[in-house]
């Protein structure tokens, strides 16, 4: 007893035998099959090219997002430093700008110079503190 089972890979050969065995194969079939194979090869190349372009575009998008994130972080760092530098001066000017009777230095001629020196001292102290923390 012989084994006559056919698998899925045997179907093209089986159809080839049927067409050729009965003489039913038209003359245009080999040329059409060659054109179909050529079209499938071109389509496969196009598919591979599109996949490569997709991967490249994804990498470029990630690189651009990374650069934008770095730029935003630098801008926020500069803004934070500027805020830290101006905060003591704002506090001192706010204190001396209050309309409170009896505040020391309101009627003294050297009060303006004292406020300026205090603000400069606080600004220098802030810069020194930021440098000590290695932030600036």
PDB file of C-alpha atoms in Angstrom:
ATOM      1  CA  UNK A   1       0.000   0.000   0.000  1.00  0.00           C
ATOM      2  CA  UNK A   2       1.457   3.385  -1.012  1.00  0.00           C
ATOM      3  CA  UNK A   3       0.948   6.682   0.740  1.00  0.00           C
ATOM      4  CA  UNK A   4      -0.857   9.072  -1.639  1.00  0.00           C
ATOM      5  CA  UNK A   5      -1.596  11.953   0.749  1.00  0.00           C
ATOM      6  CA  UNK A   6      -0.947  15.473  -0.500  1.00  0.00           C
ATOM      7  CA  UNK A   7      -0.005  18.506   1.570  1.00  0.00           C
ATOM      8  CA  UNK A   8      -0.674  22.195   0.892  1.00  0.00           C
ATOM      9  CA  UNK A   9       2.777  22.540  -0.676  1.00  0.00           C
ATOM     10  CA  UNK A  10       1.881  19.893  -3.277  1.00  0.00           C
ATOM     11  CA  UNK A  11      -1.164  21.778  -4.632  1.00  0.00           C
ATOM     12  CA  UNK A  12       0.690  23.949  -7.190  1.00  0.00           C
ATOM     13  CA  UNK A  13       2.404  20.867  -8.614  1.00  0.00           C
ATOM     14  CA  UNK A  14      -0.916  19.001  -8.682  1.00  0.00           C
ATOM     15  CA  UNK A  15      -2.631  21.850 -10.567  1.00  0.00           C
ATOM     16  CA  UNK A  16       0.323  21.988 -12.966  1.00  0.00           C
ATOM     17  CA  UNK A  17      -0.099  18.282 -13.717  1.00  0.00           C
ATOM     18  CA  UNK A  18      -3.845  18.684 -14.219  1.00  0.00           C
ATOM     19  CA  UNK A  19      -3.467  21.605 -16.628  1.00  0.00           C
ATOM     20  CA  UNK A  20      -0.683  19.967 -18.608  1.00  0.00           C
ATOM     21  CA  UNK A  21      -2.204  16.493 -18.516  1.00  0.00           C
ATOM     22  CA  UNK A  22      -5.464  17.526 -20.121  1.00  0.00           C
ATOM     23  CA  UNK A  23      -4.003  20.102 -22.468  1.00  0.00           C
ATOM     24  CA  UNK A  24      -6.201  22.784 -20.935  1.00  0.00           C
ATOM     25  CA  UNK A  25      -3.446  25.306 -20.224  1.00  0.00           C
ATOM     26  CA  UNK A  26      -3.860  28.408 -22.421  1.00  0.00           C
ATOM     27  CA  UNK A  27      -0.807  29.860 -24.136  1.00  0.00           C
ATOM     28  CA  UNK A  28      -0.969  33.159 -22.225  1.00  0.00           C
ATOM     29  CA  UNK A  29      -0.698  31.556 -18.749  1.00  0.00           C
ATOM     30  CA  UNK A  30       3.156  31.331 -18.545  1.00  0.00           C
ATOM     31  CA  UNK A  31       3.555  34.978 -19.574  1.00  0.00           C
ATOM     32  CA  UNK A  32       0.838  36.058 -17.137  1.00  0.00           C
ATOM     33  CA  UNK A  33       2.460  34.084 -14.334  1.00  0.00           C
ATOM     34  CA  UNK A  34       5.826  35.692 -15.072  1.00  0.00           C
ATOM     35  CA  UNK A  35       4.251  39.163 -15.023  1.00  0.00           C
ATOM     36  CA  UNK A  36       2.417  38.320 -11.798  1.00  0.00           C
ATOM     37  CA  UNK A  37       5.658  37.140 -10.168  1.00  0.00           C
ATOM     38  CA  UNK A  38       7.401  40.325 -11.312  1.00  0.00           C
ATOM     39  CA  UNK A  39       4.568  42.484  -9.921  1.00  0.00           C
ATOM     40  CA  UNK A  40       4.663  40.599  -6.618  1.00  0.00           C
ATOM     41  CA  UNK A  41       8.427  41.112  -6.377  1.00  0.00           C
ATOM     42  CA  UNK A  42       8.017  44.846  -6.984  1.00  0.00           C
ATOM     43  CA  UNK A  43       5.214  45.015  -4.433  1.00  0.00           C
ATOM     44  CA  UNK A  44       7.389  43.214  -1.881  1.00  0.00           C
ATOM     45  CA  UNK A  45      10.249  45.672  -2.514  1.00  0.00           C
ATOM     46  CA  UNK A  46       7.837  48.576  -2.091  1.00  0.00           C
ATOM     47  CA  UNK A  47       6.589  47.087   1.165  1.00  0.00           C
ATOM     48  CA  UNK A  48      10.143  46.714   2.498  1.00  0.00           C
ATOM     49  CA  UNK A  49      10.958  50.295   1.472  1.00  0.00           C
ATOM     50  CA  UNK A  50       7.871  51.626   3.242  1.00  0.00           C
ATOM     51  CA  UNK A  51       8.731  49.702   6.394  1.00  0.00           C
ATOM     52  CA  UNK A  52      12.262  51.148   6.350  1.00  0.00           C
ATOM     53  CA  UNK A  53      10.880  54.675   5.845  1.00  0.00           C
ATOM     54  CA  UNK A  54       8.426  54.169   8.690  1.00  0.00           C
ATOM     55  CA  UNK A  55      11.206  53.108  11.059  1.00  0.00           C
ATOM     56  CA  UNK A  56      13.364  56.053   9.976  1.00  0.00           C
ATOM     57  CA  UNK A  57      10.493  58.507  10.479  1.00  0.00           C
ATOM     58  CA  UNK A  58       9.869  57.067  13.937  1.00  0.00           C
ATOM     59  CA  UNK A  59      13.526  57.540  14.890  1.00  0.00           C
ATOM     60  CA  UNK A  60      13.522  61.112  13.566  1.00  0.00           C
ATOM     61  CA  UNK A  61      10.365  61.900  15.513  1.00  0.00           C
ATOM     62  CA  UNK A  62      11.944  60.586  18.714  1.00  0.00           C
ATOM     63  CA  UNK A  63      15.105  62.645  18.071  1.00  0.00           C
ATOM     64  CA  UNK A  64      13.097  65.831  17.493  1.00  0.00           C
ATOM     65  CA  UNK A  65      11.066  65.214  20.667  1.00  0.00           C
ATOM     66  CA  UNK A  66      14.291  64.728  22.609  1.00  0.00           C
ATOM     67  CA  UNK A  67      15.781  67.974  21.279  1.00  0.00           C
ATOM     68  CA  UNK A  68      12.614  69.902  22.070  1.00  0.00           C
ATOM     69  CA  UNK A  69      12.605  68.478  25.591  1.00  0.00           C
ATOM     70  CA  UNK A  70      16.236  69.539  26.115  1.00  0.00           C
ATOM     71  CA  UNK A  71      15.492  73.077  24.898  1.00  0.00           C
ATOM     72  CA  UNK A  72      12.453  73.354  27.156  1.00  0.00           C
ATOM     73  CA  UNK A  73      14.494  72.156  30.143  1.00  0.00           C
ATOM     74  CA  UNK A  74      17.173  74.785  29.432  1.00  0.00           C
ATOM     75  CA  UNK A  75      14.533  77.520  29.182  1.00  0.00           C
ATOM     76  CA  UNK A  76      12.886  76.438  32.434  1.00  0.00           C
ATOM     77  CA  UNK A  77      16.282  76.346  34.166  1.00  0.00           C
ATOM     78  CA  UNK A  78      17.021  79.922  33.073  1.00  0.00           C
ATOM     79  CA  UNK A  79      13.573  81.042  34.191  1.00  0.00           C
ATOM     80  CA  UNK A  80      14.020  79.357  37.578  1.00  0.00           C
ATOM     81  CA  UNK A  81      17.403  81.016  38.103  1.00  0.00           C
ATOM     82  CA  UNK A  82      15.998  84.405  37.133  1.00  0.00           C
ATOM     83  CA  UNK A  83      13.120  83.906  39.555  1.00  0.00           C
ATOM     84  CA  UNK A  84      15.497  82.925  42.347  1.00  0.00           C
ATOM     85  CA  UNK A  85      17.654  86.001  41.669  1.00  0.00           C
ATOM     86  CA  UNK A  86      14.762  88.432  41.688  1.00  0.00           C
ATOM     87  CA  UNK A  87      12.911  86.985  44.673  1.00  0.00           C
ATOM     88  CA  UNK A  88      15.022  88.624  47.430  1.00  0.00           C
ATOM     89  CA  UNK A  89      14.906  92.026  45.734  1.00  0.00           C
ATOM     90  CA  UNK A  90      11.157  91.715  45.360  1.00  0.00           C
ATOM     91  CA  UNK A  91      10.820  90.844  49.007  1.00  0.00           C
ATOM     92  CA  UNK A  92      12.937  93.773  50.205  1.00  0.00           C
ATOM     93  CA  UNK A  93      11.228  96.281  47.903  1.00  0.00           C
ATOM     94  CA  UNK A  94       7.863  94.947  49.001  1.00  0.00           C
ATOM     95  CA  UNK A  95       8.757  95.399  52.640  1.00  0.00           C
ATOM     96  CA  UNK A  96       9.991  98.965  52.142  1.00  0.00           C
ATOM     97  CA  UNK A  97       7.067  99.772  49.896  1.00  0.00           C
ATOM     98  CA  UNK A  98       4.533  99.102  52.639  1.00  0.00           C
ATOM     99  CA  UNK A  99       2.792 102.086  54.175  1.00  0.00           C
ATOM    100  CA  UNK A 100       3.476 101.278  57.789  1.00  0.00           C
ATOM    101  CA  UNK A 101       4.030 104.042  60.285  1.00  0.00           C
ATOM    102  CA  UNK A 102       7.061 103.710  62.485  1.00  0.00           C
ATOM    103  CA  UNK A 103       9.113 101.514  60.125  1.00  0.00           C
ATOM    104  CA  UNK A 104      12.779 102.146  60.701  1.00  0.00           C
ATOM    105  CA  UNK A 105      14.583 103.979  57.882  1.00  0.00           C
ATOM    106  CA  UNK A 106      11.546 105.621  56.308  1.00  0.00           C
ATOM    107  CA  UNK A 107      12.736 109.148  56.979  1.00  0.00           C
ATOM    108  CA  UNK A 108      16.492 108.512  56.909  1.00  0.00           C
ATOM    109  CA  UNK A 109      18.490 109.810  53.918  1.00  0.00           C
ATOM    110  CA  UNK A 110      20.616 106.613  53.750  1.00  0.00           C
ATOM    111  CA  UNK A 111      17.625 104.262  53.656  1.00  0.00           C
ATOM    112  CA  UNK A 112      17.609 104.025  49.837  1.00  0.00           C
ATOM    113  CA  UNK A 113      21.286 103.071  49.738  1.00  0.00           C
ATOM    114  CA  UNK A 114      20.693 100.558  52.515  1.00  0.00           C
ATOM    115  CA  UNK A 115      17.866  98.899  50.555  1.00  0.00           C
ATOM    116  CA  UNK A 116      20.041  98.717  47.423  1.00  0.00           C
ATOM    117  CA  UNK A 117      22.946  97.148  49.361  1.00  0.00           C
ATOM    118  CA  UNK A 118      20.666  94.650  51.054  1.00  0.00           C
ATOM    119  CA  UNK A 119      19.152  93.659  47.699  1.00  0.00           C
ATOM    120  CA  UNK A 120      22.612  93.299  46.110  1.00  0.00           C
ATOM    121  CA  UNK A 121      23.839  91.278  49.089  1.00  0.00           C
ATOM    122  CA  UNK A 122      20.865  88.947  48.892  1.00  0.00           C
ATOM    123  CA  UNK A 123      21.350  88.570  45.126  1.00  0.00           C
ATOM    124  CA  UNK A 124      25.036  87.686  45.571  1.00  0.00           C
ATOM    125  CA  UNK A 125      24.139  85.257  48.352  1.00  0.00           C
ATOM    126  CA  UNK A 126      21.563  83.620  46.093  1.00  0.00           C
ATOM    127  CA  UNK A 127      24.088  83.232  43.257  1.00  0.00           C
ATOM    128  CA  UNK A 128      26.654  81.784  45.687  1.00  0.00           C
ATOM    129  CA  UNK A 129      24.041  79.361  47.010  1.00  0.00           C
ATOM    130  CA  UNK A 130      23.093  78.253  43.486  1.00  0.00           C
ATOM    131  CA  UNK A 131      26.754  77.737  42.610  1.00  0.00           C
ATOM    132  CA  UNK A 132      27.265  75.795  45.822  1.00  0.00           C
ATOM    133  CA  UNK A 133      24.348  73.523  44.838  1.00  0.00           C
ATOM    134  CA  UNK A 134      25.921  73.253  41.321  1.00  0.00           C
ATOM    135  CA  UNK A 135      22.706  74.425  39.714  1.00  0.00           C
ATOM    136  CA  UNK A 136      24.233  77.482  38.052  1.00  0.00           C
TER     137      UNK A 136
END
